[in-house]
PDB file of C-alpha atoms and ligand atoms in Angstrom:
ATOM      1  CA  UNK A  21       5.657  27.336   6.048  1.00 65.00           C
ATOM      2  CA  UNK A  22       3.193  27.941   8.937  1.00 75.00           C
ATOM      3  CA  UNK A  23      -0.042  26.833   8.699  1.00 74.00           C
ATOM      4  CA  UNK A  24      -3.213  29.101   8.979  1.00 86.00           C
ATOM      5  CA  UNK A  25      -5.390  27.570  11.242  1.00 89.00           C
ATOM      6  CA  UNK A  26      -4.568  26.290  14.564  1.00 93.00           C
ATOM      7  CA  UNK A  27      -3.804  22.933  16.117  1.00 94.00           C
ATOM      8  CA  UNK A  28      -7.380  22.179  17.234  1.00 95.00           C
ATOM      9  CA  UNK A  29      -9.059  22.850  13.525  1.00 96.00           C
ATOM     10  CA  UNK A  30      -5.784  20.704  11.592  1.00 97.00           C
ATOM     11  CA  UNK A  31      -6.372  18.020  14.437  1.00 97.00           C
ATOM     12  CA  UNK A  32     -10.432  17.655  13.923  1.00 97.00           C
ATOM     13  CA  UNK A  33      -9.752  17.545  10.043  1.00 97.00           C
ATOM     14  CA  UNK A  34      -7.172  14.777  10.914  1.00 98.00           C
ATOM     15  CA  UNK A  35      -9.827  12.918  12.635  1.00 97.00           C
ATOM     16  CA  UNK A  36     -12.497  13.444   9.653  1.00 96.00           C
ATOM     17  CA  UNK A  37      -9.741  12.715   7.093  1.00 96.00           C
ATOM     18  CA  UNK A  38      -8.545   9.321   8.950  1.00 97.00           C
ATOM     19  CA  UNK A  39     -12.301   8.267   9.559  1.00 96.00           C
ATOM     20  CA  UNK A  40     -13.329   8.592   6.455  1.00 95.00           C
ATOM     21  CA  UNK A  41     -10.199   6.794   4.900  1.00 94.00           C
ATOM     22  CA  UNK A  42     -11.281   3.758   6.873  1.00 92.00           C
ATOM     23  CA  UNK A  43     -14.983   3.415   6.097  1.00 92.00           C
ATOM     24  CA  UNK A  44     -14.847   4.516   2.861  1.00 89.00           C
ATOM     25  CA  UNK A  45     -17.264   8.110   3.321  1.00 90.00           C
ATOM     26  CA  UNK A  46     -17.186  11.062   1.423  1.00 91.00           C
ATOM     27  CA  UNK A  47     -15.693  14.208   3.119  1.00 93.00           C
ATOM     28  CA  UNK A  48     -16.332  17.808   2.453  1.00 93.00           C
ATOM     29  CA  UNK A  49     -13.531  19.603   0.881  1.00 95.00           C
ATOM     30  CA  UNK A  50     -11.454  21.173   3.996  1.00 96.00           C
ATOM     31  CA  UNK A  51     -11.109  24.326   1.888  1.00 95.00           C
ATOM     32  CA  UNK A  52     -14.813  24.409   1.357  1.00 93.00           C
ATOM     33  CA  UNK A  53     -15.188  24.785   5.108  1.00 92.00           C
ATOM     34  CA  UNK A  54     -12.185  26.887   6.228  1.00 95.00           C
ATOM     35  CA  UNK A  55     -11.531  29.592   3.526  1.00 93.00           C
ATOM     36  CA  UNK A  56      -7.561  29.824   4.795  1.00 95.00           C
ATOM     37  CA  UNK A  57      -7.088  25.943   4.265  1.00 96.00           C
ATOM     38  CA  UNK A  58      -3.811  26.245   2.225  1.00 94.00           C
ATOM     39  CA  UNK A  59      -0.983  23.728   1.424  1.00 92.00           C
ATOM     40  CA  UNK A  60       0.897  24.455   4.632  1.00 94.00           C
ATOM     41  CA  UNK A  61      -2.343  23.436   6.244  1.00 97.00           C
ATOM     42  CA  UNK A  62      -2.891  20.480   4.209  1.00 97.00           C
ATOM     43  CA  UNK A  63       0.711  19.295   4.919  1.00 97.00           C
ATOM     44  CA  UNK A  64      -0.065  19.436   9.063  1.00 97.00           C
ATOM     45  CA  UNK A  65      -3.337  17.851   8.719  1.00 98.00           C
ATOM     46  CA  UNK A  66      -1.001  14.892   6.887  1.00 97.00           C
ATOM     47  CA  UNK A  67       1.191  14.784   9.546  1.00 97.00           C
ATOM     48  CA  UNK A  68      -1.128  14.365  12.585  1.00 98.00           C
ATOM     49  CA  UNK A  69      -2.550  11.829  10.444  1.00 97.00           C
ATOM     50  CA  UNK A  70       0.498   9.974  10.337  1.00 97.00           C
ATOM     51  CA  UNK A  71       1.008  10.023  14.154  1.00 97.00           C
ATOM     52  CA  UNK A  72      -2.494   8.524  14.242  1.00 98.00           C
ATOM     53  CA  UNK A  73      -1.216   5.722  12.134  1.00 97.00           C
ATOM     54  CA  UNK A  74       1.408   5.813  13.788  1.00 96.00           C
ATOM     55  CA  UNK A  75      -0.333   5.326  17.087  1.00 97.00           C
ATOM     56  CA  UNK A  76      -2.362   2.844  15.900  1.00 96.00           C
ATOM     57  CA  UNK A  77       0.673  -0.043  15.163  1.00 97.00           C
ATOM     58  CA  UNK A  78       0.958   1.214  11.054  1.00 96.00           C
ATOM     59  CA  UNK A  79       4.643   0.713   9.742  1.00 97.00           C
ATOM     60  CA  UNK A  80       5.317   3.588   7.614  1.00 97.00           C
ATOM     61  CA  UNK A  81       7.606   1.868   4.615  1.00 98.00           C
ATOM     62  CA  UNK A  82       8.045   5.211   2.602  1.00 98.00           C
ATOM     63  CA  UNK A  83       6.959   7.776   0.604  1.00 98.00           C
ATOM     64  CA  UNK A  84       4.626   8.944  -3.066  1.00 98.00           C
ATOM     65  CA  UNK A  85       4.986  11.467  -4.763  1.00 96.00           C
ATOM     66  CA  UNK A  86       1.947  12.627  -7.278  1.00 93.00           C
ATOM     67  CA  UNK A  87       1.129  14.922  -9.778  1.00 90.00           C
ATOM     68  CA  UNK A  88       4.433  14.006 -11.172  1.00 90.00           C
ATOM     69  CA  UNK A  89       3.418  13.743 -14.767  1.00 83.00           C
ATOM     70  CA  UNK A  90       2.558  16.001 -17.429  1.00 76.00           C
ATOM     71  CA  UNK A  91      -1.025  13.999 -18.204  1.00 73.00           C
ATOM     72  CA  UNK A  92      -1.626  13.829 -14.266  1.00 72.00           C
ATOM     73  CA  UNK A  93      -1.120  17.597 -13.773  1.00 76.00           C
ATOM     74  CA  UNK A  94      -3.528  18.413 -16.423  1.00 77.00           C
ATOM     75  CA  UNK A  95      -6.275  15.907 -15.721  1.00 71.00           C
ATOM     76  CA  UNK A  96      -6.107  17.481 -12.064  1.00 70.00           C
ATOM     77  CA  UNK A  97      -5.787  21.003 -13.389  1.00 73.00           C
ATOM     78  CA  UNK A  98      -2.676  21.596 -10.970  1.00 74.00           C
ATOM     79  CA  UNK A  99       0.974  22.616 -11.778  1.00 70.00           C
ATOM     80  CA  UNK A 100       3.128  20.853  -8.591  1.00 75.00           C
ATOM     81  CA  UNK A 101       3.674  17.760  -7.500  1.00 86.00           C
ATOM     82  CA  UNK A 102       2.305  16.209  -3.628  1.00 93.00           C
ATOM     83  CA  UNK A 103       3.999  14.142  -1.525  1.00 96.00           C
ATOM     84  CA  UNK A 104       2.346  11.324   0.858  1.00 97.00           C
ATOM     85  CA  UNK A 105       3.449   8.322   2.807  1.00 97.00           C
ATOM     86  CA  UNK A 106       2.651   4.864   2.620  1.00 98.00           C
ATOM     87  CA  UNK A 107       2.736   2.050   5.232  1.00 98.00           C
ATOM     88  CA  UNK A 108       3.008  -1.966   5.235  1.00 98.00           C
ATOM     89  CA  UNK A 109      -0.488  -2.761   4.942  1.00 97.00           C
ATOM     90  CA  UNK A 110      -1.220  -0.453   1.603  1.00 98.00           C
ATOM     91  CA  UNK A 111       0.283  -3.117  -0.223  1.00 98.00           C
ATOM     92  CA  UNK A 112      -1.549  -5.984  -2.533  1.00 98.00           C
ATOM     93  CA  UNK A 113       1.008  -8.388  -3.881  1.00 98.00           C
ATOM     94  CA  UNK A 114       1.376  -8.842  -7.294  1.00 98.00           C
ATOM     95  CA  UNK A 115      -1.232 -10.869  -8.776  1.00 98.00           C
ATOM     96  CA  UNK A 116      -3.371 -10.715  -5.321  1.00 98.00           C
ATOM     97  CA  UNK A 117      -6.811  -9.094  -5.208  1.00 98.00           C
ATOM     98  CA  UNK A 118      -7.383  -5.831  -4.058  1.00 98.00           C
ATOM     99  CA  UNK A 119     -11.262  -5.331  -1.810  1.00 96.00           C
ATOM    100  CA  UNK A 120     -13.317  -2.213  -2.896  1.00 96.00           C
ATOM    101  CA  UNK A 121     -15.280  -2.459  -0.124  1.00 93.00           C
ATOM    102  CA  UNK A 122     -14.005   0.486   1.807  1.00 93.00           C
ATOM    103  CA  UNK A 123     -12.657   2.410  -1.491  1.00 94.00           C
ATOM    104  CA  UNK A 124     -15.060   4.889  -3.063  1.00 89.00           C
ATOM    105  CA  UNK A 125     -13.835   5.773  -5.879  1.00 90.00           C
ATOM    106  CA  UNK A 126     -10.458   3.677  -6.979  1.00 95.00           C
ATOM    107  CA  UNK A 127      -7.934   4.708  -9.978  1.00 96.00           C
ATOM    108  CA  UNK A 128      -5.168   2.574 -10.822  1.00 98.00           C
ATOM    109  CA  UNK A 129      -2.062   4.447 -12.227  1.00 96.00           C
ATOM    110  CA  UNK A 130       1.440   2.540 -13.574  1.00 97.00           C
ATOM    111  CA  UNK A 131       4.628   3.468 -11.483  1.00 97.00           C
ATOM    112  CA  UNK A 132       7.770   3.181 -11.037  1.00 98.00           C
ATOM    113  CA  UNK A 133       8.547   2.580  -7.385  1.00 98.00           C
ATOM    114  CA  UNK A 134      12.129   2.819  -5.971  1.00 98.00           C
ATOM    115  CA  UNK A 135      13.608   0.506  -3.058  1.00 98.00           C
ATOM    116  CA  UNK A 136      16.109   2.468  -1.160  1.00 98.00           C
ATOM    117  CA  UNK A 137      19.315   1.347   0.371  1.00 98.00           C
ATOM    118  CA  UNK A 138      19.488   0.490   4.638  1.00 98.00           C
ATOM    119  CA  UNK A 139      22.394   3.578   4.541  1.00 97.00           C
ATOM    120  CA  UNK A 140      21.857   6.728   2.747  1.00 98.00           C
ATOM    121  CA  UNK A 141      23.040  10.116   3.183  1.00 97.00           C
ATOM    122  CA  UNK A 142      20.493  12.706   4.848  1.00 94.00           C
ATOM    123  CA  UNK A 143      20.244  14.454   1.376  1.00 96.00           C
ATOM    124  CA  UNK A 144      19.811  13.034  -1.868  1.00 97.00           C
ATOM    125  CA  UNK A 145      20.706  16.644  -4.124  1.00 94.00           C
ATOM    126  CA  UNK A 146      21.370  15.048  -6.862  1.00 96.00           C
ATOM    127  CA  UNK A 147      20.035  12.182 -10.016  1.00 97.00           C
ATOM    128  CA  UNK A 148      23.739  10.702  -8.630  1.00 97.00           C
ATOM    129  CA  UNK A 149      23.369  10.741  -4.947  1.00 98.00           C
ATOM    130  CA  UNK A 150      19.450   9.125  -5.532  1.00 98.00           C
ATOM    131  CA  UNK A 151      20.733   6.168  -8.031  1.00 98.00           C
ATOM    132  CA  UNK A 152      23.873   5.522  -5.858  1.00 98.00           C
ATOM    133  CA  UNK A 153      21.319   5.401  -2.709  1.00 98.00           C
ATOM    134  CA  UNK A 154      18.839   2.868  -4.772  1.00 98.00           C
ATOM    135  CA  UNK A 155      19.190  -0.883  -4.215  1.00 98.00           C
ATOM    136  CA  UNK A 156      16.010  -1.862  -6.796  1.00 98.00           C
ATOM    137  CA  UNK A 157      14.183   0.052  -9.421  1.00 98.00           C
ATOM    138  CA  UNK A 158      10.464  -2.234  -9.472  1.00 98.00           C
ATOM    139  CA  UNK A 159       7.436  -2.111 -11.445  1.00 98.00           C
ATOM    140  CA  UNK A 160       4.412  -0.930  -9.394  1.00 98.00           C
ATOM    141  CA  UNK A 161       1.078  -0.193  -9.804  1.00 98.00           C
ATOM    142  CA  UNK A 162      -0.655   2.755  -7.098  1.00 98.00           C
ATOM    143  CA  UNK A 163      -4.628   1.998  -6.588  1.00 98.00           C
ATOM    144  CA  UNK A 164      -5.565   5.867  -5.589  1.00 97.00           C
ATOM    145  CA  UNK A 165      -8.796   6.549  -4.333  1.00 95.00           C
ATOM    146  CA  UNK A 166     -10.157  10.153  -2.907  1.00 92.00           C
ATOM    147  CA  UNK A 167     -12.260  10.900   0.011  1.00 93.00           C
ATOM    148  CA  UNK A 168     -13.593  13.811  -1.889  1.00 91.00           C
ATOM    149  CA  UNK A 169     -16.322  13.329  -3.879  1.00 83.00           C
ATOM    150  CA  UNK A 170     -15.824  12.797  -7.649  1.00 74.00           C
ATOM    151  CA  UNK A 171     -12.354  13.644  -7.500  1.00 73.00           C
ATOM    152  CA  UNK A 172     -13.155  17.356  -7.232  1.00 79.00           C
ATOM    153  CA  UNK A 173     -10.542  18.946  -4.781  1.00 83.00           C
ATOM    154  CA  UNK A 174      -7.998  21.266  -5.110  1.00 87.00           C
ATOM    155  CA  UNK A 175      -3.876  20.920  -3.766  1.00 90.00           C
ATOM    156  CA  UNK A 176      -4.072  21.838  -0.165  1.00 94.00           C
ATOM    157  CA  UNK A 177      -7.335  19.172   0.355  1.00 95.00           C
ATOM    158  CA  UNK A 178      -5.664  16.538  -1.534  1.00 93.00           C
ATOM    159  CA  UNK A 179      -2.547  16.958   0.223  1.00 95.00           C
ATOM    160  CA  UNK A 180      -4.318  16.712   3.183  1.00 97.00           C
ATOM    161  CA  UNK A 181      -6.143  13.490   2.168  1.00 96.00           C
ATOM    162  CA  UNK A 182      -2.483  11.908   1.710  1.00 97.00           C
ATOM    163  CA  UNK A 183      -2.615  12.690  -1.655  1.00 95.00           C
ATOM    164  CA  UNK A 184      -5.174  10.213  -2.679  1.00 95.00           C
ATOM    165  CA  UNK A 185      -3.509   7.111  -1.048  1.00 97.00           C
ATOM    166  CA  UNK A 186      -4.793   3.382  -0.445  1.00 97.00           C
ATOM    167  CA  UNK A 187      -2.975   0.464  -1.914  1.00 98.00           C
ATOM    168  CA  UNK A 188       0.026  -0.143  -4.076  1.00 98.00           C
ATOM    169  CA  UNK A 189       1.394  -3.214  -5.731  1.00 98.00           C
ATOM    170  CA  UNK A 190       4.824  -4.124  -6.206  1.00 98.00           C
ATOM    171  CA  UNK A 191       5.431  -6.970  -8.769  1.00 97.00           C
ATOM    172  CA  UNK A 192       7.668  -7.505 -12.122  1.00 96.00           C
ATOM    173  CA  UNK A 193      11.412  -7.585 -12.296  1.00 97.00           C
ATOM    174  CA  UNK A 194      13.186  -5.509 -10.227  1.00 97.00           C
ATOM    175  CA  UNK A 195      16.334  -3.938 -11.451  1.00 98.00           C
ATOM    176  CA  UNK A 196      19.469  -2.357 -10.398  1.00 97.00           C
ATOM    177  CA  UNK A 197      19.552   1.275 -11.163  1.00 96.00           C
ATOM    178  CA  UNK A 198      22.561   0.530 -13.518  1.00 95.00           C
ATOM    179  CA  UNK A 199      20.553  -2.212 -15.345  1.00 96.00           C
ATOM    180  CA  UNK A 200      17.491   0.130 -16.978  1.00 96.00           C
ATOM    181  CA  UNK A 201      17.335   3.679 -18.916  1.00 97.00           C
ATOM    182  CA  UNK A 202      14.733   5.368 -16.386  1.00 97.00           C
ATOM    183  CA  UNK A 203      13.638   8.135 -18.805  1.00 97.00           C
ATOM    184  CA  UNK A 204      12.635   5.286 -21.730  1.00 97.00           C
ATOM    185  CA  UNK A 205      10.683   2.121 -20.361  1.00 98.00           C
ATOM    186  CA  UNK A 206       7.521   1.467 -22.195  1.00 98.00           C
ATOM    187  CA  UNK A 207       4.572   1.068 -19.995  1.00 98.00           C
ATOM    188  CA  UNK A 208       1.255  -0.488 -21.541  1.00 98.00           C
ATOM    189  CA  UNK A 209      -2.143  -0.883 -18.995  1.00 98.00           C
ATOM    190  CA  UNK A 210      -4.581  -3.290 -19.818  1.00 98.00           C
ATOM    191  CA  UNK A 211      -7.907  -3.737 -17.996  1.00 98.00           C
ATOM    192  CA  UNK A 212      -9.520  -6.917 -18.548  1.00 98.00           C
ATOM    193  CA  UNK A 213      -7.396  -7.728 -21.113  1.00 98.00           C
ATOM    194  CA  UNK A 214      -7.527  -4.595 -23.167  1.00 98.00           C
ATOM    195  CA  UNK A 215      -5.306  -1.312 -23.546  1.00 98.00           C
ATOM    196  CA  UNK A 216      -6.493   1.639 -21.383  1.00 98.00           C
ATOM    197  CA  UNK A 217      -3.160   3.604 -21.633  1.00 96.00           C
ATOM    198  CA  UNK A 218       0.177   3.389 -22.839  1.00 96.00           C
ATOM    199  CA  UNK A 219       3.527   5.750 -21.364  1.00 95.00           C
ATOM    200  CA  UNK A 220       6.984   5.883 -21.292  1.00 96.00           C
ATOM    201  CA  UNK A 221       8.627   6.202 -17.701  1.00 97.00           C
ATOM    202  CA  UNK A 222      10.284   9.893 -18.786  1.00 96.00           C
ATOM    203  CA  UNK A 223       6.390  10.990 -18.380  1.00 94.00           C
ATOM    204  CA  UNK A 224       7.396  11.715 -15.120  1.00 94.00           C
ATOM    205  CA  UNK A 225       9.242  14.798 -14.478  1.00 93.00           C
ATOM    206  CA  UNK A 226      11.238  13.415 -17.729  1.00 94.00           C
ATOM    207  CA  UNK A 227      13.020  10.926 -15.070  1.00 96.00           C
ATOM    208  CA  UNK A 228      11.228   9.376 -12.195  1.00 97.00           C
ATOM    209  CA  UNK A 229      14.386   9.678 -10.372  1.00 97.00           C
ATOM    210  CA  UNK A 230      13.909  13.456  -9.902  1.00 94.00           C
ATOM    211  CA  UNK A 231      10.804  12.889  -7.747  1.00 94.00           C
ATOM    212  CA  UNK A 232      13.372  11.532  -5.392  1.00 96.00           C
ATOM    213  CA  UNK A 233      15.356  14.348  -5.459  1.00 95.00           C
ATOM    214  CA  UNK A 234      12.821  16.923  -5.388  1.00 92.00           C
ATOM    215  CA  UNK A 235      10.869  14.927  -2.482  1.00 94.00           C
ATOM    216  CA  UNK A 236      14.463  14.492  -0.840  1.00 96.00           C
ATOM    217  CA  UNK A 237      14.649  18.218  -0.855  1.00 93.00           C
ATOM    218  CA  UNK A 238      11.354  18.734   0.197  1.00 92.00           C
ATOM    219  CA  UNK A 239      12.121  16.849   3.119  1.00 95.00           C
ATOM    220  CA  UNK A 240      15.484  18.643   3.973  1.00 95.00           C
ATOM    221  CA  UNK A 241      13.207  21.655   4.093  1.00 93.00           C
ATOM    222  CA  UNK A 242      10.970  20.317   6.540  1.00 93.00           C
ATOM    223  CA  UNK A 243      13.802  19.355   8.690  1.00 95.00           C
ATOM    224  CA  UNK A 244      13.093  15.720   7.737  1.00 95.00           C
ATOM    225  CA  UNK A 245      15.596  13.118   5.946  1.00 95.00           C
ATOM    226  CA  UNK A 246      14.481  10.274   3.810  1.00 94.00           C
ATOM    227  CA  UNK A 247      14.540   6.558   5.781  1.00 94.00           C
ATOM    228  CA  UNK A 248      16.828   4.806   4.387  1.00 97.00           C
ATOM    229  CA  UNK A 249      15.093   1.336   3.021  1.00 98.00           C
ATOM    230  CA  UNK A 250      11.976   3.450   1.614  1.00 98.00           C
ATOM    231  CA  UNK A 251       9.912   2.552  -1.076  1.00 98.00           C
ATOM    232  CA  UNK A 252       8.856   5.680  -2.527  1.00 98.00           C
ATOM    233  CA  UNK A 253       6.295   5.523  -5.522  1.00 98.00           C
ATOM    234  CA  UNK A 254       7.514   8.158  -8.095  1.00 97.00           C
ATOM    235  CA  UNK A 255       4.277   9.051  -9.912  1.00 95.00           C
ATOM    236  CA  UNK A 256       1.452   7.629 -12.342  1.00 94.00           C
ATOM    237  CA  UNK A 257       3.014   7.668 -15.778  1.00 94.00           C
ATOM    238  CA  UNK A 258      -0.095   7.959 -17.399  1.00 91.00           C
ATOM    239  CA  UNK A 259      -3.754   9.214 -16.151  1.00 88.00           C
ATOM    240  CA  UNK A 260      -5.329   7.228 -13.557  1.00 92.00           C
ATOM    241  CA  UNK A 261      -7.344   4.837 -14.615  1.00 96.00           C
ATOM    242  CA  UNK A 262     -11.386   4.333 -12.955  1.00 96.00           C
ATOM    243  CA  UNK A 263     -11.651   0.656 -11.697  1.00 98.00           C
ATOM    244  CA  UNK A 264     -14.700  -1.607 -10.038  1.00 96.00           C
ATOM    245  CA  UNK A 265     -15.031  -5.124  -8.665  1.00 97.00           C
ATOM    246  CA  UNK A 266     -14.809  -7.718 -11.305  1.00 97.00           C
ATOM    247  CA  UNK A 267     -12.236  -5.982 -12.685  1.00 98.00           C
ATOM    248  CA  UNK A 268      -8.494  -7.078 -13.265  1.00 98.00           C
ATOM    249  CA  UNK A 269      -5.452  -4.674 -14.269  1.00 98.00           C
ATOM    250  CA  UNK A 270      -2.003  -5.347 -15.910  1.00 98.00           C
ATOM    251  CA  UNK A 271       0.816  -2.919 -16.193  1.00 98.00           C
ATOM    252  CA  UNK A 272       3.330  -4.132 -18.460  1.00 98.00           C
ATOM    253  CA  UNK A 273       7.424  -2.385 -17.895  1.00 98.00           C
ATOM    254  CA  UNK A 274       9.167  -3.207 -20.819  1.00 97.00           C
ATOM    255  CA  UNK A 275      12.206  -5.630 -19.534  1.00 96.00           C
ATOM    256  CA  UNK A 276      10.948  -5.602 -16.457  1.00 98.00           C
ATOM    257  CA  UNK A 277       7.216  -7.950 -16.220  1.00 98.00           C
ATOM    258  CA  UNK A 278       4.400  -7.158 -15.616  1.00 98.00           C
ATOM    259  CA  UNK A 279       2.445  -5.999 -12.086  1.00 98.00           C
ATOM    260  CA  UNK A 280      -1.060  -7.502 -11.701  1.00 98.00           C
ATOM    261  CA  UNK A 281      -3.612  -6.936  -9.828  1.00 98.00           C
ATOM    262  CA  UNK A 282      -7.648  -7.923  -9.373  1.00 98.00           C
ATOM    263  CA  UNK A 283     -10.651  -6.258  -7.577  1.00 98.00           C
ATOM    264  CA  UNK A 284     -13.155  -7.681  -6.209  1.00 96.00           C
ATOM    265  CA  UNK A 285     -16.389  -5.861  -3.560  1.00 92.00           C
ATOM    266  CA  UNK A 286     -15.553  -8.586  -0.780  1.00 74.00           C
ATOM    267  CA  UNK A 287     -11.916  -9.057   1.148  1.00 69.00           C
TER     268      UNK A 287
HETATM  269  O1  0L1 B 327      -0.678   9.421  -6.803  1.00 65.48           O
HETATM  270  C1  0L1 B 327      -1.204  10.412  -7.318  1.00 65.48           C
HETATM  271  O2  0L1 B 327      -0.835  10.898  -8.405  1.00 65.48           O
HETATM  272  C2  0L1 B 327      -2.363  11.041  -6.596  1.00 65.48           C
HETATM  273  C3  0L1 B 327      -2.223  12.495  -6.495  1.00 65.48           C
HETATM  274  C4  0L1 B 327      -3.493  13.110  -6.047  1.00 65.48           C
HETATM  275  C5  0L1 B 327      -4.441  13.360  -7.138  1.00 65.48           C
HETATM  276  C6  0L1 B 327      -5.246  12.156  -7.498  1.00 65.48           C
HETATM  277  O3  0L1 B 327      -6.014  11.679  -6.664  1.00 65.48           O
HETATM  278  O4  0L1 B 327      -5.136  11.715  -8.637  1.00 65.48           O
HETATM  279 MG1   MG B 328       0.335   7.816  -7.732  1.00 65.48          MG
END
């Protein structure tokens, strides 16, 4: 897919998107201010942000996928999945405190995350080729936030924001692939201490390993193959969740712990 609008307008939004990411502004909608802004465009405008990172010393680590669940697609009123990319210093560990400061808006959503093996084919076509390819299944939590104000965006501007990324939080007990049923663990949130939503990991696409194979394919298409040692986030199980300072979150995998995680307004 080409994009629309030329290297100069994807670059400036790059620039807007990346500033405002890092001090924590509001952004107008790039479709609100280029009427041709459509996914193609959004999914340039992601990658010149990720040579900025790139440029800037930020390890990229892997991969999320979103809009990967039933409850997710309908509380965003869209019908496909995004993909993103995540890097080293996104994550919070488990039980650490996450800063608001520079977050607008922040959503916490129960994944699960998978750790991919050093060596893995180019293409992953198959549920098969992505659990033989897995070293760990792991119990994460995304903290989403958008640069768009209240949430209201459509699919090429999210994708363009990195589909809503800022932390993530690995924790629990990770698993080989052979050690869990991926379409059945129970997921329970609880925020400050009480239940805020409940899922089973087959929420997601039915299997959260077919985000891998539909993001593997995704990349095949771009002429891009999967690193192998990504961590790739496979998709909020349930809806996001709205979260300020003062508060603290626990998503609970059945058989496999819990991830925790705290906010607070200073680092
Ligand atoms: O990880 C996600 O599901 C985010 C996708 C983008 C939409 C949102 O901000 O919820
Ligand atoms: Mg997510």
């Amino acid at each position: 897919m080409t994009a629309s609008l030329n290297t100069e307008q994807l670059s400036a939004i790059a620039r807007l998107v990346d500033e405002a990411q890092a001090s924590g502004q509001s952004l107008p909608l790039p479709t609100a201010q280029h009427k041709n802004f459509d996914i193609a465009c959004g999914y340039a405008v992601q990658d010149l942000l990720r040579e900025r990172w790139r440029a800037r010393g930020r390890r990229l680590v892997g991969y999320k996928a979103g809009l990967t669940s039933r409850a997710k697609m309908a509380q965003m009123k869209v019908d496909v999945p995004t993909f993103g990319f995540i890097t080293a210093d996104m994550a919070v560990p488990d039980g650490g405190i996450c800063s608001t400061k520079l977050l607008s808006r922040p959503r916490v959503e129960p994944e699960i995350a998978f750790l991919l093996k050093p060596d893995i084919p180019p293409l992953l076509q198959t549920e098969a080729d992505v659990l033989a390819a897995t070293a760990f299944i792991t119990p994460a939590i995304e903290i989403i936030d958008s640069r768009y104000s209240d949430y209201k965006f459509d699919l090429p501007s999210v994708v363009a924001d990195n589909s809503s990324s800022a932390h993530y939080v690995i924790g629990g007990c990770p698993r080989r692939p052979d050690q869990v049923d991926l379409r059945t663990i129970g997921i329970v949130v609880l925020q400050n201490g009480e239940i805020v939503g409940e899922a089973a990991s087959g929420a997601v696409l039915g299997n959260p390993v077919r985000t891998i194979v539909m993001l593997s394919n995704w990349l095949a298409d771009r002429g891009e193959a999967m690193a192998g040692g990504s961590l790739i986030l496979t998709g909020g199980a349930c809806e996001a969740r709205q979260v300020s300072a003062g508060d603290s979150v626990c998503a609970r995998f059945q058989g496999m712990g819990d991830v925790i995680v705290r906010f607070a307004g200073e680092d």
